[in-house]
Amino acid sequence: MITVENLKVAYGPEPGGVVVVDGVSFEARRGESFGLVGESGCGKSTILRTIAGLVPTRGGVIAIDGRTLEAKRDRSFYRRVQMVFQDPYGSLHPRQTVQRQLMEPIQIHKLDRAEERVRGALESVGLPAAFRWRYPHQLSGGQRQRIAIARALVLEPDVLLLDEPTSALDVSVQAEILNLLADLRETRGLTYLLVSHDLGVIAHMCERLAVMDAGTIVEELTSDALARSEAHHPYTQRLLAASEAYGEERPAPAPVLGA
């Protein structure tokens, strides 16, 4: 469903600039959840933004379902591919109701059954229809991200580009959103390209993943191999070691005398 071949992205004037993605290639199959993992600044979010048409390329090919994308995405592309951003508050208009923000893509694409689509999108993310009349500041972080997901789903796309969709949320809410995304993929047959710096999230959500370092893919492996710590590249091994060390149980603090 998603094919990326020898992708190169740089910021700054041509022919120079700072190269942030350098010769990246991978494929995500139809109905699959494919992960891009790596530390901050490695270029993984830039790849999502490039696929979405928000960042120009310096070279390479991007194709959706076998169709090579032009530099300027057409309207049909956004019917098939939608993106959910990291910060749900930043991606929602603070002065527009949920109803207005869900209606906007429907009106842009001139779709019928607008009210039915809005209600169905809210229902699919576990929110009642009454939430249509709320503003983003009246919602919790988890509710805002559900609205952002609903807005992506209202056009009934085939592909969701997920840029750290839970990292801005409380830990108690993260699992709810991840389980929601897993259920939506199963029921709607969606293809996910998921970016995260959290190996646990990638292992939970993805069948396969690519590990990025300094703008390049250093290793591809399955989530099963990741769970068995079967990484071969030294960078991936360091990521695994850091993740395991972070997850180790820490000793309880000593009691305070006189407390």
PDB file of C-alpha atoms in Angstrom:
ATOM      1  CA  MET A   1       0.000   0.000   0.000  1.00  0.00           C
ATOM      2  CA  ILE A   2       2.878   2.389   0.806  1.00  0.00           C
ATOM      3  CA  THR A   3       6.139   2.262  -1.138  1.00  0.00           C
ATOM      4  CA  VAL A   4       9.066   4.578  -0.427  1.00  0.00           C
ATOM      5  CA  GLU A   5      12.206   4.238  -2.554  1.00  0.00           C
ATOM      6  CA  ASN A   6      15.484   6.077  -1.989  1.00  0.00           C
ATOM      7  CA  LEU A   7      13.743   9.056  -0.376  1.00  0.00           C
ATOM      8  CA  LYS A   8      15.854  12.128   0.289  1.00  0.00           C
ATOM      9  CA  VAL A   9      14.679  15.230   2.169  1.00  0.00           C
ATOM     10  CA  ALA A  10      16.692  18.312   3.076  1.00  0.00           C
ATOM     11  CA  TYR A  11      15.871  21.626   4.740  1.00  0.00           C
ATOM     12  CA  GLY A  12      17.390  24.793   3.369  1.00  0.00           C
ATOM     13  CA  PRO A  13      18.138  26.186  -0.092  1.00  0.00           C
ATOM     14  CA  GLU A  14      19.152  23.876  -2.905  1.00  0.00           C
ATOM     15  CA  PRO A  15      21.634  22.458  -3.734  1.00  0.00           C
ATOM     16  CA  GLY A  16      22.835  22.637  -0.130  1.00  0.00           C
ATOM     17  CA  GLY A  17      20.745  22.457   3.000  1.00  0.00           C
ATOM     18  CA  VAL A  18      20.669  20.036   5.889  1.00  0.00           C
ATOM     19  CA  VAL A  19      19.879  16.458   4.819  1.00  0.00           C
ATOM     20  CA  VAL A  20      17.401  14.934   7.301  1.00  0.00           C
ATOM     21  CA  VAL A  21      16.314  11.857   5.312  1.00  0.00           C
ATOM     22  CA  ASP A  22      18.960  10.197   3.178  1.00  0.00           C
ATOM     23  CA  GLY A  23      18.122   7.304   0.861  1.00  0.00           C
ATOM     24  CA  VAL A  24      15.286   5.715   2.863  1.00  0.00           C
ATOM     25  CA  SER A  25      13.376   2.786   1.343  1.00  0.00           C
ATOM     26  CA  PHE A  26      10.618   0.582   2.808  1.00  0.00           C
ATOM     27  CA  GLU A  27       7.207  -0.897   2.039  1.00  0.00           C
ATOM     28  CA  ALA A  28       4.024  -1.231   4.108  1.00  0.00           C
ATOM     29  CA  ARG A  29       1.604  -3.891   2.952  1.00  0.00           C
ATOM     30  CA  ARG A  30      -2.136  -3.400   2.653  1.00  0.00           C
ATOM     31  CA  GLY A  31      -3.797  -3.734   6.068  1.00  0.00           C
ATOM     32  CA  GLU A  32      -0.445  -3.774   7.861  1.00  0.00           C
ATOM     33  CA  SER A  33       0.786  -1.546  10.657  1.00  0.00           C
ATOM     34  CA  PHE A  34       4.392  -0.618   9.869  1.00  0.00           C
ATOM     35  CA  GLY A  35       6.508   1.266  12.407  1.00  0.00           C
ATOM     36  CA  LEU A  36       9.324   3.775  12.143  1.00  0.00           C
ATOM     37  CA  VAL A  37      11.277   4.015  15.381  1.00  0.00           C
ATOM     38  CA  GLY A  38      14.288   6.024  16.457  1.00  0.00           C
ATOM     39  CA  GLU A  39      15.377   8.863  18.690  1.00  0.00           C
ATOM     40  CA  SER A  40      14.168  12.433  18.239  1.00  0.00           C
ATOM     41  CA  GLY A  41      15.615  14.157  15.186  1.00  0.00           C
ATOM     42  CA  CYS A  42      16.339  10.996  13.197  1.00  0.00           C
ATOM     43  CA  GLY A  43      13.913  11.986  10.408  1.00  0.00           C
ATOM     44  CA  LYS A  44      10.994   9.652  11.048  1.00  0.00           C
ATOM     45  CA  SER A  45       8.317  12.376  11.406  1.00  0.00           C
ATOM     46  CA  THR A  46       9.731  14.138   8.347  1.00  0.00           C
ATOM     47  CA  ILE A  47       8.994  10.991   6.327  1.00  0.00           C
ATOM     48  CA  LEU A  48       5.327  11.125   7.354  1.00  0.00           C
ATOM     49  CA  ARG A  49       5.085  14.824   6.494  1.00  0.00           C
ATOM     50  CA  THR A  50       6.750  14.165   3.148  1.00  0.00           C
ATOM     51  CA  ILE A  51       4.282  11.399   2.297  1.00  0.00           C
ATOM     52  CA  ALA A  52       1.433  13.745   3.279  1.00  0.00           C
ATOM     53  CA  GLY A  53       2.779  16.405   0.916  1.00  0.00           C
ATOM     54  CA  LEU A  54       3.702  18.868   3.674  1.00  0.00           C
ATOM     55  CA  VAL A  55       7.466  18.692   3.010  1.00  0.00           C
ATOM     56  CA  PRO A  56       9.052  18.622  -0.490  1.00  0.00           C
ATOM     57  CA  THR A  57      11.482  15.901  -1.463  1.00  0.00           C
ATOM     58  CA  ARG A  58      14.971  16.211  -2.930  1.00  0.00           C
ATOM     59  CA  GLY A  59      14.806  12.809  -4.552  1.00  0.00           C
ATOM     60  CA  GLY A  60      13.221   9.387  -4.508  1.00  0.00           C
ATOM     61  CA  VAL A  61       9.788   7.920  -5.186  1.00  0.00           C
ATOM     62  CA  ILE A  62       6.661   7.646  -3.009  1.00  0.00           C
ATOM     63  CA  ALA A  63       3.749   5.495  -4.166  1.00  0.00           C
ATOM     64  CA  ILE A  64       0.351   4.693  -2.661  1.00  0.00           C
ATOM     65  CA  ASP A  65      -1.235   1.438  -3.833  1.00  0.00           C
ATOM     66  CA  GLY A  66       1.158   1.346  -6.786  1.00  0.00           C
ATOM     67  CA  ARG A  67       0.453   4.918  -7.890  1.00  0.00           C
ATOM     68  CA  THR A  68       3.489   7.220  -7.842  1.00  0.00           C
ATOM     69  CA  LEU A  69       2.714  10.536  -6.160  1.00  0.00           C
ATOM     70  CA  GLU A  70       3.326  13.855  -7.872  1.00  0.00           C
ATOM     71  CA  ALA A  71       4.980  16.747  -6.044  1.00  0.00           C
ATOM     72  CA  LYS A  72       1.574  18.337  -5.446  1.00  0.00           C
ATOM     73  CA  ARG A  73      -0.966  15.956  -3.948  1.00  0.00           C
ATOM     74  CA  ASP A  74      -4.378  15.953  -5.589  1.00  0.00           C
ATOM     75  CA  ARG A  75      -7.682  15.835  -3.772  1.00  0.00           C
ATOM     76  CA  SER A  76      -8.111  12.105  -4.326  1.00  0.00           C
ATOM     77  CA  PHE A  77      -4.898  11.476  -2.385  1.00  0.00           C
ATOM     78  CA  TYR A  78      -6.395  12.980   0.772  1.00  0.00           C
ATOM     79  CA  ARG A  79      -9.491  10.807   0.415  1.00  0.00           C
ATOM     80  CA  ARG A  80      -7.195   7.793   0.739  1.00  0.00           C
ATOM     81  CA  VAL A  81      -4.460   9.071   3.077  1.00  0.00           C
ATOM     82  CA  GLN A  82      -4.939  11.021   6.304  1.00  0.00           C
ATOM     83  CA  MET A  83      -2.536  12.025   9.074  1.00  0.00           C
ATOM     84  CA  VAL A  84      -2.953  12.171  12.863  1.00  0.00           C
ATOM     85  CA  PHE A  85      -0.483  14.524  14.504  1.00  0.00           C
ATOM     86  CA  GLN A  86       1.360  14.277  17.792  1.00  0.00           C
ATOM     87  CA  ASP A  87      -0.245  17.220  19.597  1.00  0.00           C
ATOM     88  CA  PRO A  88      -4.045  16.998  19.435  1.00  0.00           C
ATOM     89  CA  TYR A  89      -4.521  20.514  20.784  1.00  0.00           C
ATOM     90  CA  GLY A  90      -2.177  22.018  18.211  1.00  0.00           C
ATOM     91  CA  SER A  91      -3.845  20.163  15.327  1.00  0.00           C
ATOM     92  CA  LEU A  92      -7.379  21.331  16.214  1.00  0.00           C
ATOM     93  CA  HIS A  93      -8.609  24.883  15.635  1.00  0.00           C
ATOM     94  CA  PRO A  94      -9.128  26.397  19.113  1.00  0.00           C
ATOM     95  CA  ARG A  95     -12.056  28.599  18.033  1.00  0.00           C
ATOM     96  CA  GLN A  96     -14.040  26.070  16.062  1.00  0.00           C
ATOM     97  CA  THR A  97     -16.451  23.505  17.443  1.00  0.00           C
ATOM     98  CA  VAL A  98     -15.908  19.812  16.901  1.00  0.00           C
ATOM     99  CA  GLN A  99     -18.857  19.883  14.498  1.00  0.00           C
ATOM    100  CA  ARG A 100     -17.206  22.544  12.342  1.00  0.00           C
ATOM    101  CA  GLN A 101     -13.890  20.726  12.257  1.00  0.00           C
ATOM    102  CA  LEU A 102     -15.455  17.406  11.285  1.00  0.00           C
ATOM    103  CA  MET A 103     -17.657  19.049   8.659  1.00  0.00           C
ATOM    104  CA  GLU A 104     -14.801  20.887   6.944  1.00  0.00           C
ATOM    105  CA  PRO A 105     -13.222  17.896   5.130  1.00  0.00           C
ATOM    106  CA  ILE A 106     -16.695  16.665   4.148  1.00  0.00           C
ATOM    107  CA  GLN A 107     -17.477  20.032   2.559  1.00  0.00           C
ATOM    108  CA  ILE A 108     -14.078  20.291   0.850  1.00  0.00           C
ATOM    109  CA  HIS A 109     -14.567  16.906  -0.802  1.00  0.00           C
ATOM    110  CA  LYS A 110     -18.287  17.554  -1.487  1.00  0.00           C
ATOM    111  CA  LEU A 111     -19.449  14.357   0.176  1.00  0.00           C
ATOM    112  CA  ASP A 112     -23.068  13.498   0.894  1.00  0.00           C
ATOM    113  CA  ARG A 113     -24.629  12.329   4.195  1.00  0.00           C
ATOM    114  CA  ALA A 114     -22.623  14.916   6.134  1.00  0.00           C
ATOM    115  CA  GLU A 115     -24.479  14.601   9.451  1.00  0.00           C
ATOM    116  CA  GLU A 116     -24.419  10.822   9.254  1.00  0.00           C
ATOM    117  CA  ARG A 117     -20.660  10.877   8.605  1.00  0.00           C
ATOM    118  CA  VAL A 118     -20.006  13.186  11.573  1.00  0.00           C
ATOM    119  CA  ARG A 119     -22.058  11.062  13.949  1.00  0.00           C
ATOM    120  CA  GLY A 120     -20.469   7.873  12.643  1.00  0.00           C
ATOM    121  CA  ALA A 121     -16.946   9.254  13.049  1.00  0.00           C
ATOM    122  CA  LEU A 122     -17.633  10.266  16.652  1.00  0.00           C
ATOM    123  CA  GLU A 123     -19.219   6.917  17.415  1.00  0.00           C
ATOM    124  CA  SER A 124     -16.226   5.084  15.940  1.00  0.00           C
ATOM    125  CA  VAL A 125     -13.868   6.796  18.431  1.00  0.00           C
ATOM    126  CA  GLY A 126     -16.162   6.241  21.409  1.00  0.00           C
ATOM    127  CA  LEU A 127     -17.585   9.756  21.826  1.00  0.00           C
ATOM    128  CA  PRO A 128     -21.289  10.692  22.007  1.00  0.00           C
ATOM    129  CA  ALA A 129     -22.885  12.975  19.416  1.00  0.00           C
ATOM    130  CA  ALA A 130     -23.205  15.772  22.008  1.00  0.00           C
ATOM    131  CA  PHE A 131     -19.430  16.336  21.733  1.00  0.00           C
ATOM    132  CA  ARG A 132     -20.080  17.975  18.357  1.00  0.00           C
ATOM    133  CA  TRP A 133     -20.830  21.268  20.054  1.00  0.00           C
ATOM    134  CA  ARG A 134     -17.750  21.443  22.265  1.00  0.00           C
ATOM    135  CA  TYR A 135     -14.556  23.397  21.667  1.00  0.00           C
ATOM    136  CA  PRO A 136     -11.074  21.849  22.019  1.00  0.00           C
ATOM    137  CA  HIS A 137     -10.397  23.603  25.331  1.00  0.00           C
ATOM    138  CA  GLN A 138     -13.470  21.873  26.771  1.00  0.00           C
ATOM    139  CA  LEU A 139     -11.982  18.432  26.090  1.00  0.00           C
ATOM    140  CA  SER A 140      -9.324  16.360  27.827  1.00  0.00           C
ATOM    141  CA  GLY A 141      -6.142  15.416  25.980  1.00  0.00           C
ATOM    142  CA  GLY A 142      -7.444  11.942  25.224  1.00  0.00           C
ATOM    143  CA  GLN A 143     -10.764  13.316  23.970  1.00  0.00           C
ATOM    144  CA  ARG A 144      -8.967  15.791  21.712  1.00  0.00           C
ATOM    145  CA  GLN A 145      -6.909  12.997  20.183  1.00  0.00           C
ATOM    146  CA  ARG A 146     -10.098  10.992  19.625  1.00  0.00           C
ATOM    147  CA  ILE A 147     -11.521  13.995  17.769  1.00  0.00           C
ATOM    148  CA  ALA A 148      -8.353  14.234  15.672  1.00  0.00           C
ATOM    149  CA  ILE A 149      -8.717  10.539  14.789  1.00  0.00           C
ATOM    150  CA  ALA A 150     -12.411  11.029  14.005  1.00  0.00           C
ATOM    151  CA  ARG A 151     -11.539  13.905  11.661  1.00  0.00           C
ATOM    152  CA  ALA A 152      -9.094  11.629   9.849  1.00  0.00           C
ATOM    153  CA  LEU A 153     -11.714   8.876   9.583  1.00  0.00           C
ATOM    154  CA  VAL A 154     -14.570  11.040   8.351  1.00  0.00           C
ATOM    155  CA  LEU A 155     -13.310  10.733   4.748  1.00  0.00           C
ATOM    156  CA  GLU A 156     -13.080   6.937   5.111  1.00  0.00           C
ATOM    157  CA  PRO A 157      -9.396   6.697   4.094  1.00  0.00           C
ATOM    158  CA  ASP A 158      -7.346   3.571   3.444  1.00  0.00           C
ATOM    159  CA  VAL A 159      -4.131   4.799   5.110  1.00  0.00           C
ATOM    160  CA  LEU A 160      -3.451   6.611   8.381  1.00  0.00           C
ATOM    161  CA  LEU A 161      -0.100   8.285   9.003  1.00  0.00           C
ATOM    162  CA  LEU A 162       0.325   8.342  12.794  1.00  0.00           C
ATOM    163  CA  ASP A 163       2.951  10.725  14.171  1.00  0.00           C
ATOM    164  CA  GLU A 164       3.566   9.781  17.826  1.00  0.00           C
ATOM    165  CA  PRO A 165      -0.220   9.714  18.432  1.00  0.00           C
ATOM    166  CA  THR A 166       0.039   9.078  22.194  1.00  0.00           C
ATOM    167  CA  SER A 167       3.255  10.788  23.298  1.00  0.00           C
ATOM    168  CA  ALA A 168       1.469  14.023  24.293  1.00  0.00           C
ATOM    169  CA  LEU A 169      -1.054  12.148  26.470  1.00  0.00           C
ATOM    170  CA  ASP A 170      -1.061  11.002  30.075  1.00  0.00           C
ATOM    171  CA  VAL A 171       0.201   7.464  30.540  1.00  0.00           C
ATOM    172  CA  SER A 172      -3.235   6.377  31.781  1.00  0.00           C
ATOM    173  CA  VAL A 173      -4.808   7.472  28.472  1.00  0.00           C
ATOM    174  CA  GLN A 174      -2.155   6.196  26.081  1.00  0.00           C
ATOM    175  CA  ALA A 175      -3.272   2.559  26.234  1.00  0.00           C
ATOM    176  CA  GLU A 176      -6.889   3.563  25.504  1.00  0.00           C
ATOM    177  CA  ILE A 177      -5.884   5.402  22.325  1.00  0.00           C
ATOM    178  CA  LEU A 178      -3.592   2.599  21.176  1.00  0.00           C
ATOM    179  CA  ASN A 179      -6.336   0.011  21.711  1.00  0.00           C
ATOM    180  CA  LEU A 180      -8.775   2.263  19.831  1.00  0.00           C
ATOM    181  CA  LEU A 181      -6.370   2.506  16.887  1.00  0.00           C
ATOM    182  CA  ALA A 182      -5.862  -1.268  16.894  1.00  0.00           C
ATOM    183  CA  ASP A 183      -9.631  -1.854  16.834  1.00  0.00           C
ATOM    184  CA  LEU A 184     -10.142   0.664  14.021  1.00  0.00           C
ATOM    185  CA  ARG A 185      -7.490  -0.981  11.878  1.00  0.00           C
ATOM    186  CA  GLU A 186      -9.137  -4.369  12.303  1.00  0.00           C
ATOM    187  CA  THR A 187     -12.700  -3.217  11.653  1.00  0.00           C
ATOM    188  CA  ARG A 188     -11.915  -0.833   8.772  1.00  0.00           C
ATOM    189  CA  GLY A 189      -9.009  -2.671   7.142  1.00  0.00           C
ATOM    190  CA  LEU A 190      -6.737   0.349   7.478  1.00  0.00           C
ATOM    191  CA  THR A 191      -3.033   0.507   6.742  1.00  0.00           C
ATOM    192  CA  TYR A 192      -0.940   2.319   9.362  1.00  0.00           C
ATOM    193  CA  LEU A 193       2.447   3.973   9.145  1.00  0.00           C
ATOM    194  CA  LEU A 194       3.257   4.650  12.787  1.00  0.00           C
ATOM    195  CA  VAL A 195       6.107   6.813  14.043  1.00  0.00           C
ATOM    196  CA  SER A 196       7.288   6.520  17.640  1.00  0.00           C
ATOM    197  CA  HIS A 197      10.411   6.704  19.775  1.00  0.00           C
ATOM    198  CA  ASP A 198       8.814   4.148  22.137  1.00  0.00           C
ATOM    199  CA  LEU A 199       9.755   0.561  21.307  1.00  0.00           C
ATOM    200  CA  GLY A 200       6.921  -0.723  23.484  1.00  0.00           C
ATOM    201  CA  VAL A 201       4.327   1.160  21.430  1.00  0.00           C
ATOM    202  CA  ILE A 202       5.837  -0.068  18.170  1.00  0.00           C
ATOM    203  CA  ALA A 203       5.976  -3.675  19.398  1.00  0.00           C
ATOM    204  CA  HIS A 204       2.326  -3.496  20.515  1.00  0.00           C
ATOM    205  CA  MET A 205       0.957  -1.878  17.360  1.00  0.00           C
ATOM    206  CA  CYS A 206       3.128  -3.050  14.443  1.00  0.00           C
ATOM    207  CA  GLU A 207       3.902  -6.320  12.690  1.00  0.00           C
ATOM    208  CA  ARG A 208       7.114  -4.953  11.172  1.00  0.00           C
ATOM    209  CA  LEU A 209       9.308  -1.937  11.821  1.00  0.00           C
ATOM    210  CA  ALA A 210      12.294  -0.015  10.543  1.00  0.00           C
ATOM    211  CA  VAL A 211      14.867   1.491  12.900  1.00  0.00           C
ATOM    212  CA  MET A 212      16.168   4.920  11.908  1.00  0.00           C
ATOM    213  CA  ASP A 213      19.361   6.697  12.871  1.00  0.00           C
ATOM    214  CA  ALA A 214      20.572  10.051  11.493  1.00  0.00           C
ATOM    215  CA  GLY A 215      18.183  10.048   8.532  1.00  0.00           C
ATOM    216  CA  THR A 216      18.765   6.473   7.392  1.00  0.00           C
ATOM    217  CA  ILE A 217      17.204   3.075   8.055  1.00  0.00           C
ATOM    218  CA  VAL A 218      19.763   0.888   9.784  1.00  0.00           C
ATOM    219  CA  GLU A 219      17.633  -2.232  10.241  1.00  0.00           C
ATOM    220  CA  GLU A 220      14.235  -3.752   9.480  1.00  0.00           C
ATOM    221  CA  LEU A 221      12.773  -6.487  11.684  1.00  0.00           C
ATOM    222  CA  THR A 222       9.498  -7.956  12.849  1.00  0.00           C
ATOM    223  CA  SER A 223       7.903  -7.098  16.161  1.00  0.00           C
ATOM    224  CA  ASP A 224       8.384 -10.727  17.215  1.00  0.00           C
ATOM    225  CA  ALA A 225      12.118 -10.430  16.590  1.00  0.00           C
ATOM    226  CA  LEU A 226      12.108  -7.156  18.527  1.00  0.00           C
ATOM    227  CA  ALA A 227      10.381  -8.839  21.467  1.00  0.00           C
ATOM    228  CA  ARG A 228      13.037 -11.564  21.428  1.00  0.00           C
ATOM    229  CA  SER A 229      15.808  -8.913  21.286  1.00  0.00           C
ATOM    230  CA  GLU A 230      17.048 -10.340  17.996  1.00  0.00           C
ATOM    231  CA  ALA A 231      18.373  -7.039  16.666  1.00  0.00           C
ATOM    232  CA  HIS A 232      21.635  -7.173  14.723  1.00  0.00           C
ATOM    233  CA  HIS A 233      22.622  -3.549  14.204  1.00  0.00           C
ATOM    234  CA  PRO A 234      24.540  -1.962  17.119  1.00  0.00           C
ATOM    235  CA  TYR A 235      22.239   1.084  17.159  1.00  0.00           C
ATOM    236  CA  THR A 236      19.127  -1.104  17.479  1.00  0.00           C
ATOM    237  CA  GLN A 237      20.813  -3.080  20.226  1.00  0.00           C
ATOM    238  CA  ARG A 238      21.547   0.149  22.107  1.00  0.00           C
ATOM    239  CA  LEU A 239      17.920   1.224  21.743  1.00  0.00           C
ATOM    240  CA  LEU A 240      16.762  -2.102  23.153  1.00  0.00           C
ATOM    241  CA  ALA A 241      19.213  -1.910  26.032  1.00  0.00           C
ATOM    242  CA  ALA A 242      18.105   1.620  26.881  1.00  0.00           C
ATOM    243  CA  SER A 243      14.433   0.606  26.717  1.00  0.00           C
ATOM    244  CA  GLU A 244      14.991  -2.397  28.976  1.00  0.00           C
ATOM    245  CA  ALA A 245      16.982  -0.338  31.472  1.00  0.00           C
ATOM    246  CA  TYR A 246      14.238   2.279  31.560  1.00  0.00           C
ATOM    247  CA  GLY A 247      11.612  -0.376  32.222  1.00  0.00           C
ATOM    248  CA  GLU A 248      13.450  -2.053  35.062  1.00  0.00           C
ATOM    249  CA  GLU A 249      11.770  -1.918  38.433  1.00  0.00           C
ATOM    250  CA  ARG A 250      13.295   0.688  40.652  1.00  0.00           C
ATOM    251  CA  PRO A 251      13.739   0.220  44.394  1.00  0.00           C
ATOM    252  CA  ALA A 252      11.172   1.881  46.630  1.00  0.00           C
ATOM    253  CA  PRO A 253      12.360   5.072  48.330  1.00  0.00           C
ATOM    254  CA  ALA A 254      13.575   4.735  51.910  1.00  0.00           C
ATOM    255  CA  PRO A 255      10.998   5.717  54.547  1.00  0.00           C
ATOM    256  CA  VAL A 256      11.326   9.176  56.040  1.00  0.00           C
ATOM    257  CA  LEU A 257      11.997   8.997  59.755  1.00  0.00           C
ATOM    258  CA  GLY A 258       9.293  10.549  61.861  1.00  0.00           C
ATOM    259  CA  ALA A 259       6.775  10.583  59.035  1.00  0.00           C
TER     260      ALA A 259
END
